[in-house]
mmCIF file of C-alpha atoms and ligand atoms in Angstrom:
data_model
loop_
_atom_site.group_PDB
_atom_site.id
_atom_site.type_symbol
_atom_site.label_atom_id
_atom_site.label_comp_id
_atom_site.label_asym_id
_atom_site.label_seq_id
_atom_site.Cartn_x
_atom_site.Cartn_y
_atom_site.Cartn_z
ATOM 1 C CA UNK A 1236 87.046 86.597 87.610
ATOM 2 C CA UNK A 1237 85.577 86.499 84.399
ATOM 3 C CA UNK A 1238 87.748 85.188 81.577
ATOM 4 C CA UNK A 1239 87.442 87.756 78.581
ATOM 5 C CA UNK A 1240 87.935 87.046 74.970
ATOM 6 C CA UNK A 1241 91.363 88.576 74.242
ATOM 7 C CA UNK A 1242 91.296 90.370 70.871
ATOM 8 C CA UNK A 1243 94.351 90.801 68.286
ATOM 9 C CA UNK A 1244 93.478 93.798 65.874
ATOM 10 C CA UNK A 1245 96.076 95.688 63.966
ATOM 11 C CA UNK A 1246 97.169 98.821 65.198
ATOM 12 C CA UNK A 1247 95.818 100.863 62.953
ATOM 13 C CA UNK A 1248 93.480 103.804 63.559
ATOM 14 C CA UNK A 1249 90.465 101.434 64.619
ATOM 15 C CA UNK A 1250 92.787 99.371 66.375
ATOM 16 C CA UNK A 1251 94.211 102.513 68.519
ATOM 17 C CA UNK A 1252 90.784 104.120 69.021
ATOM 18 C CA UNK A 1253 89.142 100.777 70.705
ATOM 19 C CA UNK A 1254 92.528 100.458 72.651
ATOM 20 C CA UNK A 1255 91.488 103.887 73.955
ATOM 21 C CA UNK A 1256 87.641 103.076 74.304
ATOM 22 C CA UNK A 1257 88.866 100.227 76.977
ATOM 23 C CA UNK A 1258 91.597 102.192 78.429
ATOM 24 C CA UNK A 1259 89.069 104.700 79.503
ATOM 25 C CA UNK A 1260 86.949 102.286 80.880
ATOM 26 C CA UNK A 1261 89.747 101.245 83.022
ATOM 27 C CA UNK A 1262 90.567 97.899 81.216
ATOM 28 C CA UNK A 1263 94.277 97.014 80.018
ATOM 29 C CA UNK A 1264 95.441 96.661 77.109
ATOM 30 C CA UNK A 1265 98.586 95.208 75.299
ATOM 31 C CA UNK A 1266 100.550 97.459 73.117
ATOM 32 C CA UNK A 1267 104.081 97.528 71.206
ATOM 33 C CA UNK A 1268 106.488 99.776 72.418
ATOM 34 C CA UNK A 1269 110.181 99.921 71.059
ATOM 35 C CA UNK A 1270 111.289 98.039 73.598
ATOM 36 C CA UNK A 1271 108.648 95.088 74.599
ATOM 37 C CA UNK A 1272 104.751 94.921 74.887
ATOM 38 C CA UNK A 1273 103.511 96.371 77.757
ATOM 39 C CA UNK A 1274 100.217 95.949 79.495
ATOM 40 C CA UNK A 1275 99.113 99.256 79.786
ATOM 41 C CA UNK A 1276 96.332 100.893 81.856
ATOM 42 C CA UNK A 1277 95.307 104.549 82.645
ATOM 43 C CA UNK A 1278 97.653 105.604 85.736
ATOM 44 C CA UNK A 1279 95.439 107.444 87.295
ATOM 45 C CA UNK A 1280 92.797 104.720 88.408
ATOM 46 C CA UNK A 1281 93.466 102.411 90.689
ATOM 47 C CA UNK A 1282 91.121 99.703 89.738
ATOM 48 C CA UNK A 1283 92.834 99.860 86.051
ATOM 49 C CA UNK A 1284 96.391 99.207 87.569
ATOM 50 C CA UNK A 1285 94.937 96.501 89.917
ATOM 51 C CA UNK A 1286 93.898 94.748 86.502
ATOM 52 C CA UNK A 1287 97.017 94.787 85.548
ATOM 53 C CA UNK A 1288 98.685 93.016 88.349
ATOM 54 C CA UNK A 1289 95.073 90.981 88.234
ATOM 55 C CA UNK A 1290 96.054 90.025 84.532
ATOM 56 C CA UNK A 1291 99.435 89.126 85.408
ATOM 57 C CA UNK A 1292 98.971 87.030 88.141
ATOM 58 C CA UNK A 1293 101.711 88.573 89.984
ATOM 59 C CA UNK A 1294 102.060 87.828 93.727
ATOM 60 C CA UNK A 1295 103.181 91.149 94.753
ATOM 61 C CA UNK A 1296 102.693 94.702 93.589
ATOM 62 C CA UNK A 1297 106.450 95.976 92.302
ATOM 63 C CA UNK A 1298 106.296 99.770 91.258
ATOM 64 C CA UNK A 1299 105.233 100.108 87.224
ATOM 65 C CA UNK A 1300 107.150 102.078 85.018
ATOM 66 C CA UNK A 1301 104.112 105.156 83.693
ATOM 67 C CA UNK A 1302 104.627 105.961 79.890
ATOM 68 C CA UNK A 1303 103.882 109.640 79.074
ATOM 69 C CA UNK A 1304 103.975 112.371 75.874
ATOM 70 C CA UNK A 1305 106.756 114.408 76.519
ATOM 71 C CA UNK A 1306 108.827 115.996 79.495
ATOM 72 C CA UNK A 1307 105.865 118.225 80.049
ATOM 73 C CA UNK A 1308 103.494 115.143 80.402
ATOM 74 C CA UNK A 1309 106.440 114.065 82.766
ATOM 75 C CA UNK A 1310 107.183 117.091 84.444
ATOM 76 C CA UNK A 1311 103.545 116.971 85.897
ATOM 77 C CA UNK A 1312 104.310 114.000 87.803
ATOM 78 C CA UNK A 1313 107.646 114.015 89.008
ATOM 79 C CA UNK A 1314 109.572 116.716 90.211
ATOM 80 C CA UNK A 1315 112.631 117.459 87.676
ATOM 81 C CA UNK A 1316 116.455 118.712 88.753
ATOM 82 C CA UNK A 1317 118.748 120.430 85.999
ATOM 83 C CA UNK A 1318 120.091 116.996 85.469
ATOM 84 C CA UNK A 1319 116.839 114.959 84.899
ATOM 85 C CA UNK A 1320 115.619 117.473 82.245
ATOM 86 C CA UNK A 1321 119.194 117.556 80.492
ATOM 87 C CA UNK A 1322 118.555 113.794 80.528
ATOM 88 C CA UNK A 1323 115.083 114.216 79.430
ATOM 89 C CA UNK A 1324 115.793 116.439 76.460
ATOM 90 C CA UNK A 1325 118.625 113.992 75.279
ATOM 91 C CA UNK A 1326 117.289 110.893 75.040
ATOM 92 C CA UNK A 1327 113.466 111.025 75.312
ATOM 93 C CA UNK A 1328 111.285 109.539 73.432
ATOM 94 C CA UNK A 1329 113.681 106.850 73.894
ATOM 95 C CA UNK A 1330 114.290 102.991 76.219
ATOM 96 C CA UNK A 1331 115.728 104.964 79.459
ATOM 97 C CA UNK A 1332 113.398 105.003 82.056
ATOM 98 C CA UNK A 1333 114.021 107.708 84.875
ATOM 99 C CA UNK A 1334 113.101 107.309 88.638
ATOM 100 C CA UNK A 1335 112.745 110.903 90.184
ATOM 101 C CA UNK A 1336 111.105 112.165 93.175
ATOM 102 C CA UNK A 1337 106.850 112.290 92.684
ATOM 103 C CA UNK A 1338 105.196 115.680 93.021
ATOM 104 C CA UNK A 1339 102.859 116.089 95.633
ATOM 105 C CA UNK A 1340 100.052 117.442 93.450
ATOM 106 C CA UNK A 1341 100.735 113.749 90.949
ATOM 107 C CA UNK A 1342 97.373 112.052 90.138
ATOM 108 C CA UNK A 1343 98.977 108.579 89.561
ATOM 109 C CA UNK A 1344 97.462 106.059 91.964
ATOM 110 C CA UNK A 1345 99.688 105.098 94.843
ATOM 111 C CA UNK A 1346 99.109 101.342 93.182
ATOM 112 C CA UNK A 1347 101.573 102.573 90.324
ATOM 113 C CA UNK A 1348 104.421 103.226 92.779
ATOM 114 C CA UNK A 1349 103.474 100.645 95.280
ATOM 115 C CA UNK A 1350 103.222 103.342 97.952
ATOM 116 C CA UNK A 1351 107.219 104.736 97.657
ATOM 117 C CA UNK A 1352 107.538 108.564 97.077
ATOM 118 C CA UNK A 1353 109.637 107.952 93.518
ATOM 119 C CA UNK A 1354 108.262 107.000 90.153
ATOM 120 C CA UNK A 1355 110.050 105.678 87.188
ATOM 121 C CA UNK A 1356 108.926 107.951 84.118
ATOM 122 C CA UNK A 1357 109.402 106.871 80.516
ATOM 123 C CA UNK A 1358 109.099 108.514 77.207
ATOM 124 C CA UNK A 1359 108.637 105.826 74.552
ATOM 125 C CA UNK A 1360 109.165 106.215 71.199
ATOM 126 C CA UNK A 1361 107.105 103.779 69.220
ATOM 127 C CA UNK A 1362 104.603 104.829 67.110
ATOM 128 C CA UNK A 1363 101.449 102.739 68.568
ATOM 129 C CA UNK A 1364 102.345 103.375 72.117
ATOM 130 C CA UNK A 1365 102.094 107.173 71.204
ATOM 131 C CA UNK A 1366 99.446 107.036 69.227
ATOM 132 C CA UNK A 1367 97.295 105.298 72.317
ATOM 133 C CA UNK A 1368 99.430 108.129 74.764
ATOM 134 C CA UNK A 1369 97.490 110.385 72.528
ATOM 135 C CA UNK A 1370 94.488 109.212 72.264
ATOM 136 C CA UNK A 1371 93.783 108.116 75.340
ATOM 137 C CA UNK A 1372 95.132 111.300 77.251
ATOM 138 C CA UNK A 1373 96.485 109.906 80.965
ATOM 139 C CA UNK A 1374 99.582 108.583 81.494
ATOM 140 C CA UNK A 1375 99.880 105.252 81.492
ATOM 141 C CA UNK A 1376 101.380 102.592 84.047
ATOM 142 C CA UNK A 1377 102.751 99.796 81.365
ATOM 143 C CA UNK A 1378 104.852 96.392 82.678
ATOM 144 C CA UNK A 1379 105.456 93.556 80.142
ATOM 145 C CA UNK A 1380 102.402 92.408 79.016
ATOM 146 C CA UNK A 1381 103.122 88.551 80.157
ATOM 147 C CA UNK A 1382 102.340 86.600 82.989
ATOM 148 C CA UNK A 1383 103.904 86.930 86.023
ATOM 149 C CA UNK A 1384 107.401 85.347 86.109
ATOM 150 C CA UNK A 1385 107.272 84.654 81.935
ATOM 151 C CA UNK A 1386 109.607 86.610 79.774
ATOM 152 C CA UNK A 1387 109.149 89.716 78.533
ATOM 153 C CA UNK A 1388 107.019 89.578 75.111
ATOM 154 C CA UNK A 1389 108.531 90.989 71.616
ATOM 155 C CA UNK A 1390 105.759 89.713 69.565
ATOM 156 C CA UNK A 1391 101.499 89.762 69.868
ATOM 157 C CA UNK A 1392 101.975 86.163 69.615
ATOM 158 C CA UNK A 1393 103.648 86.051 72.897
ATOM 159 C CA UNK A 1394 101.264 87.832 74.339
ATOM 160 C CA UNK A 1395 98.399 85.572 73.350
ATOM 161 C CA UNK A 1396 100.261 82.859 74.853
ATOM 162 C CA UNK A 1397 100.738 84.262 78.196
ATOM 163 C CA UNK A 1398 97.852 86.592 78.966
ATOM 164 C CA UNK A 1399 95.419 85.292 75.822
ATOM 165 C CA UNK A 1400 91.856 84.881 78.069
ATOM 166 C CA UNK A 1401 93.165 87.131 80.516
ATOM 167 C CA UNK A 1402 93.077 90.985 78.688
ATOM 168 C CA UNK A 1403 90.800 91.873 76.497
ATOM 169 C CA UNK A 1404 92.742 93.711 73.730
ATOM 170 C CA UNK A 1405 96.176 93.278 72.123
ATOM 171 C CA UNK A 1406 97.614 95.700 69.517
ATOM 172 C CA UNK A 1407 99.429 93.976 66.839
ATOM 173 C CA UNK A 1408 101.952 96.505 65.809
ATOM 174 C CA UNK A 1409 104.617 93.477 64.585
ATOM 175 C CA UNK A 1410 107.969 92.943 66.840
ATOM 176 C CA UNK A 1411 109.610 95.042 68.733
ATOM 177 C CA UNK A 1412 112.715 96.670 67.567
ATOM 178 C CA UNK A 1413 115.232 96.416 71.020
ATOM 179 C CA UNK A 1414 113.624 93.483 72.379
ATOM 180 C CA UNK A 1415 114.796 93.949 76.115
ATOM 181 C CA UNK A 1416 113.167 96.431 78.920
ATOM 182 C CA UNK A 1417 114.204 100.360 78.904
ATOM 183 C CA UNK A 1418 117.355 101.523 80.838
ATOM 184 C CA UNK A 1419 115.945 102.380 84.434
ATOM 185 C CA UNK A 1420 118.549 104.577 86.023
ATOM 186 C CA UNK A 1421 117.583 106.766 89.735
ATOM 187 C CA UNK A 1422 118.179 110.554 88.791
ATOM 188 C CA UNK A 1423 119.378 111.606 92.657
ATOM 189 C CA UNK A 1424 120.616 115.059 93.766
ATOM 190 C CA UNK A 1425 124.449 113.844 94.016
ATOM 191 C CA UNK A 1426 124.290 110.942 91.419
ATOM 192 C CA UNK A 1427 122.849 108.830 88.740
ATOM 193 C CA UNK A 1428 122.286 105.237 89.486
ATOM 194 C CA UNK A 1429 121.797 102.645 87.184
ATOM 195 C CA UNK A 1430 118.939 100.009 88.923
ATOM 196 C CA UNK A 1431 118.094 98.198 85.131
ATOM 197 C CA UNK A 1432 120.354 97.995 82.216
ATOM 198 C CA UNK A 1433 119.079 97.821 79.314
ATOM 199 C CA UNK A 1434 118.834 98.769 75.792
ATOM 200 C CA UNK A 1435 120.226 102.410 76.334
ATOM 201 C CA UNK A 1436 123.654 101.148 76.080
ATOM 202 C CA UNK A 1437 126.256 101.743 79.393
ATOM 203 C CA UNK A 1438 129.152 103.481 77.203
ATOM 204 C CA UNK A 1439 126.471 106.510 76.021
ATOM 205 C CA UNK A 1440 125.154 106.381 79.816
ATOM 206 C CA UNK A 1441 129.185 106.794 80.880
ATOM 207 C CA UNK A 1442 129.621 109.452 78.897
ATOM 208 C CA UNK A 1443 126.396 111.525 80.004
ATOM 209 C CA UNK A 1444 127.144 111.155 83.677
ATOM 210 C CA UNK A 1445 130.418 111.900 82.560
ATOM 211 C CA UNK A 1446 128.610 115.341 81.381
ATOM 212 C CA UNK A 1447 127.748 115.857 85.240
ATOM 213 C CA UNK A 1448 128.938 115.491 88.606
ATOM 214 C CA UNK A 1449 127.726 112.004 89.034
ATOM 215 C CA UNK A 1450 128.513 108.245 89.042
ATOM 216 C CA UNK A 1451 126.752 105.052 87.940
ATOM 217 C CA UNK A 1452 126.415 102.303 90.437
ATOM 218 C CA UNK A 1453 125.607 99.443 88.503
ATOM 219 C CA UNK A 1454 123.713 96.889 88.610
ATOM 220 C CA UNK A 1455 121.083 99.002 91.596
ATOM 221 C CA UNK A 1456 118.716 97.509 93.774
ATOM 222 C CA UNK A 1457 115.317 98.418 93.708
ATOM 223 C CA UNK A 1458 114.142 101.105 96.123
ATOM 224 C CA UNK A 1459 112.606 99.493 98.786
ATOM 225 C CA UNK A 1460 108.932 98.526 99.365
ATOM 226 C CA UNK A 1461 107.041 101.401 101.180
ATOM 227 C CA UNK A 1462 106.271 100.650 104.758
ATOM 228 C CA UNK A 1463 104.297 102.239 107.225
ATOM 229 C CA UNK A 1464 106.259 104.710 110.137
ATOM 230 C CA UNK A 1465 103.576 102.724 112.600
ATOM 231 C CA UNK A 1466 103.222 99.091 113.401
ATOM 232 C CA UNK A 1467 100.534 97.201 111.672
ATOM 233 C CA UNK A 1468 98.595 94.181 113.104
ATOM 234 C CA UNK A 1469 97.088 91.862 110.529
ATOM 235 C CA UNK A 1470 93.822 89.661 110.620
ATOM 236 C CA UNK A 1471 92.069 91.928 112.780
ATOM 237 C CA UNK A 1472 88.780 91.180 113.466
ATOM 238 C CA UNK A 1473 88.594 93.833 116.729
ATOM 239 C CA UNK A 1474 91.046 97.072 117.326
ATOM 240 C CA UNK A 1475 92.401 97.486 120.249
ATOM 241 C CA UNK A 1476 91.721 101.809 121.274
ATOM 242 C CA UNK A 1477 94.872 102.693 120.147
ATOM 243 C CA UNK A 1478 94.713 101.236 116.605
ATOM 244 C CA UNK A 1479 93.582 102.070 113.306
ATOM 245 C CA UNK A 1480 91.436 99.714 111.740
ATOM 246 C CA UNK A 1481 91.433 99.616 108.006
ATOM 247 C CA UNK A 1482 88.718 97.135 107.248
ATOM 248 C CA UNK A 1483 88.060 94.725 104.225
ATOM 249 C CA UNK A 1484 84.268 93.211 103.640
ATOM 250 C CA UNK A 1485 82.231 92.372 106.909
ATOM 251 C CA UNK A 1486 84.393 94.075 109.299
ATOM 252 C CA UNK A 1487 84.290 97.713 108.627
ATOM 253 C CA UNK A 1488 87.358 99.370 109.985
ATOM 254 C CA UNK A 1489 87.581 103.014 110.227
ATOM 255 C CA UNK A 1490 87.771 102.998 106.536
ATOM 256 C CA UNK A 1491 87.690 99.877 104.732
ATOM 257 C CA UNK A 1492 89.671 98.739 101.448
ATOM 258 C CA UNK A 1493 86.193 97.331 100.227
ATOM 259 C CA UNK A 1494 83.559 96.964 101.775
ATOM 260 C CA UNK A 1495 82.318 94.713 98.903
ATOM 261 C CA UNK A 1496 84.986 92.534 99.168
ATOM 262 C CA UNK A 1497 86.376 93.150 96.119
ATOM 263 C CA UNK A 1498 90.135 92.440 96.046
ATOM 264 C CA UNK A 1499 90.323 94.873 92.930
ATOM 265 C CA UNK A 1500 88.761 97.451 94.630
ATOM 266 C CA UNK A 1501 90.977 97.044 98.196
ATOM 267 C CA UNK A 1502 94.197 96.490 95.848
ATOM 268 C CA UNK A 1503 93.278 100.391 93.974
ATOM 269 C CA UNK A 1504 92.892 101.722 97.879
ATOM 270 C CA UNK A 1505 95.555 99.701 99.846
ATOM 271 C CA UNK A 1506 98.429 102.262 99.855
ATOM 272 C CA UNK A 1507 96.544 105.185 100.204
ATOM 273 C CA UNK A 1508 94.695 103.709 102.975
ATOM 274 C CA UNK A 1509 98.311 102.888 104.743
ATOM 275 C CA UNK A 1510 99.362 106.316 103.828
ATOM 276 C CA UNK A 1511 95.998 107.798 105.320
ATOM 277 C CA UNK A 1512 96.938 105.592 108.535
ATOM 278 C CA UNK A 1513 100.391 106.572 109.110
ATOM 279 C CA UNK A 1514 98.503 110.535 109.721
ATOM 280 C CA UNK A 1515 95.957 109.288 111.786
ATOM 281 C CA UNK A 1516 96.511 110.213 115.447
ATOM 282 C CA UNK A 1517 96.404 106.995 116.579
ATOM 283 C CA UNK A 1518 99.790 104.738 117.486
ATOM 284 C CA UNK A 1519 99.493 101.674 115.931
ATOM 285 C CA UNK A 1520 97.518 100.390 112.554
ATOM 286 C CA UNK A 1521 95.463 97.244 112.175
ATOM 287 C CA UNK A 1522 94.048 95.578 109.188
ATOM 288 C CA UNK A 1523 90.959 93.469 108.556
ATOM 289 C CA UNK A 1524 91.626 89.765 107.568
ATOM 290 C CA UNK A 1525 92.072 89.545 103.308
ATOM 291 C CA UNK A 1526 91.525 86.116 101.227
ATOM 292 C CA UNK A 1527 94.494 84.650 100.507
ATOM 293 C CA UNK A 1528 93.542 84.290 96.430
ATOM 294 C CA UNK A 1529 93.575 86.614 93.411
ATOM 295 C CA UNK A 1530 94.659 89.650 93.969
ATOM 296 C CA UNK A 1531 94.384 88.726 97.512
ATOM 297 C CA UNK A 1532 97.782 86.885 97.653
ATOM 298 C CA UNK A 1533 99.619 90.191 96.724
ATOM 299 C CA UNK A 1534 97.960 92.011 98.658
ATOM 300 C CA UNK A 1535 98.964 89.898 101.786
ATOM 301 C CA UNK A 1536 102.418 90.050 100.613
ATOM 302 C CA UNK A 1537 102.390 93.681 100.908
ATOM 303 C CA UNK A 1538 100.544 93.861 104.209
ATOM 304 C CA UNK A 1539 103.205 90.859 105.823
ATOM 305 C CA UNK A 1540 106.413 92.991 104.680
ATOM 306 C CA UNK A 1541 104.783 96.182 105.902
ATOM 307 C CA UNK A 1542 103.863 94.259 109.140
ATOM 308 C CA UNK A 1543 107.640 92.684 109.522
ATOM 309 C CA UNK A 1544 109.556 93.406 112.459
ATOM 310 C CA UNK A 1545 111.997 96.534 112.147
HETATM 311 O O1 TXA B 727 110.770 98.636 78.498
HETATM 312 C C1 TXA B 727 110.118 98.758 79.523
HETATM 313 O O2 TXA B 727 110.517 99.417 80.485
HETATM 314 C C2 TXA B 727 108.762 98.040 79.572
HETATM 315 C C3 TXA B 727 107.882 98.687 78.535
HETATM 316 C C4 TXA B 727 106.488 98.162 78.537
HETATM 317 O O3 TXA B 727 107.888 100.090 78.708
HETATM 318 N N1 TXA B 727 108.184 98.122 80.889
HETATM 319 C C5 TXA B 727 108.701 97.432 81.945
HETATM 320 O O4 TXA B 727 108.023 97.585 83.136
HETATM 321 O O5 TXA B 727 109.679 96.726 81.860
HETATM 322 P P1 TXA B 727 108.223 96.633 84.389
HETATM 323 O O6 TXA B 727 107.021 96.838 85.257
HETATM 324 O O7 TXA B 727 108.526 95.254 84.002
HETATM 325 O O8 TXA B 727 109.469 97.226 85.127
HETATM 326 C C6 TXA B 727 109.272 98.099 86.182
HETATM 327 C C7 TXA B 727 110.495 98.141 87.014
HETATM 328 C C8 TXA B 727 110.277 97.620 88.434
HETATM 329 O O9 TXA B 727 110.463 96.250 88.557
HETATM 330 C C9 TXA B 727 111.324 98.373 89.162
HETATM 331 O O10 TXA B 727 112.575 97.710 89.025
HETATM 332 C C10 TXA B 727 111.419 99.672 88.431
HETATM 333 O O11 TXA B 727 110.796 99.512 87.220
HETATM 334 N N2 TXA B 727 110.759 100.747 89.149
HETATM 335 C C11 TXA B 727 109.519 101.254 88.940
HETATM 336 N N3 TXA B 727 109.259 102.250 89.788
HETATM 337 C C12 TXA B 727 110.358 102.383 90.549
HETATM 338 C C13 TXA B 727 110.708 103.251 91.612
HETATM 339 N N4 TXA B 727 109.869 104.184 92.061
HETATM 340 N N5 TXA B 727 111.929 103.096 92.167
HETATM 341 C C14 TXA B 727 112.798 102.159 91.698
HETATM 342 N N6 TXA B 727 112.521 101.326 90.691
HETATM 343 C C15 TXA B 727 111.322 101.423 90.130
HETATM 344 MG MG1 MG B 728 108.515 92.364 83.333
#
């Protein structure tokens, strides 16, 4: 992969326009929030959010937390009970991050929410992040803006350090006034569940479940990774009749995650491919040998948990 320049400007109104510019063209981009920097990229293309794990170097796609407007913004991608909006309207724009059930009409890529059928939705409240919200107009998928298994960044310095070469544009909006990740708590029917704490301190969260019917359980475990209902057979050069075959480069598959071999490209498509094979009438599911580098490595990950015995 190229190695681009990585760019500090101040984020100003130049600063936020050119975040935009490259945010559109699917690139990501480093901005403030009030919590810590993220690395954010338009949630609704694939190939932007594989850049972001590309960035990162991270060896495994977790779910990304997607930064919107306002409950509206929100409310078209998740679906919203009494509680989540009474949540919502409290403490948006604000560090709690809500996971809630997605909408089946959601244009987030299925990269965003590494294939599960929740997404964690967050509201932020600083200034620059809202301003590139704005003027950008998607919602946008936003992790730390460090490398893979660094801390979390409070500062455009730290993000130099740990993704300089690697991004082409950081906002410089100064540091970040909580210095730790949002609040992530699951918003379920019967409960609230807190799976991050965080900044959104666990005396105010007492008192709002206290409002309803639920109860924290604290600290949660994330969700777990999607997987498909069918059995999946890796490094498949040949199906067998009864399989699938979701091919990668020179061996095309049924459909193929790239036929160009371009891990950015099969990392955009690979859970809506696996969701597209679980409908397929045919029993079993069988993938086409991926490189084990880049991109590649996470994307083997994925494909040896989904292909663990149950
Ligand atoms: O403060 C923050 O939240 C920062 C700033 C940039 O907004 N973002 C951030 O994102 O910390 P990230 O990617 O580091 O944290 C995402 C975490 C995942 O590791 C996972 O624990 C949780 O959010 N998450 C995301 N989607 C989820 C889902 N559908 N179900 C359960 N947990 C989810
Ligand atoms: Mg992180």
């Amino acid at each position: 992969m190229s190695a681009p320049e990585t760019r500090i400007l101040p984020a100003d109104a130049d600063g936020i326009a050119e975040a935009a510019r490259l945010i559109g063209a699917g690139q990501p981009v480093a901005v403030p929030t009030e919590t810590v920097y993220g690395l954010a990229a338009d949630a609704t293309n694939g190939g932007a959010v594989a850049r972001i794990y590309a960035a990162k170097g991270r060896p495994s796609f977790n779910p990304l937390i997607v930064h919107v407007l306002d409950l509206a913004a929100a409310e078209q991608i998740a679906v919203f009970t009494d509680r989540a909006r009474a949540l919502a309207k409290r403490y948006w724009p604000g560090p709690l991050t809500m996971v809630l059930p997605l909408r089946d009409d959601r244009r987030v890529s299925g990269l965003v929410t590494a294939g599960l059928e929740t997404v964690a939705l967050r509201v932020p409240a600083h200034p620059v992040m809202r301003a590139v919200l704005a003027a950008s107009g998607v919602p946008l998928a936003a992790p730390s803006a460090n490398a893979s298994g660094a801390i979390s960044p409070t500062r455009a310095a730290h993000v130099l350090a740990s993704l300089g070469g690697r991004i082409p544009l950081i906002l410089d909006g100064g540091a970040t006034a909580h210095g730790l990740e949002s609040t992530i708590v699951a918003v379920e029917e019967e409960k609230v569940r807190l799976l991050r704490p965080g900044p959104f301190n666990a005396d105010e969260l007492g008192a709002v479940i206290d409002c309803g019917t639920g109860e924290i359980e604290a600290p949660g475990q994330l969700a777990s990774h999607y997987a498909p209902a069918k059995s999946l057979r890796l490094n498949v050069l040949h199906a067998d009749p009864d399989e699938w075959l979701i091919g990668f480069g020179p061996v095309a598959g049924q459909v193929s995650l790239s036929p160009g071999r371009d891990l950015l490209e099969a990392a955009a498509n690979l859970f809506e491919l696996l969701h597209q094979a679980d409908r397929k009438p045919f029993a079993r599911i069988a993938v086409a040998p991926i490189p084990e580098n880049g991109l590649g490595v996470a994307i083997n990950d994925r494909l040896r948990r989904a292909a663990a015995p149950r």
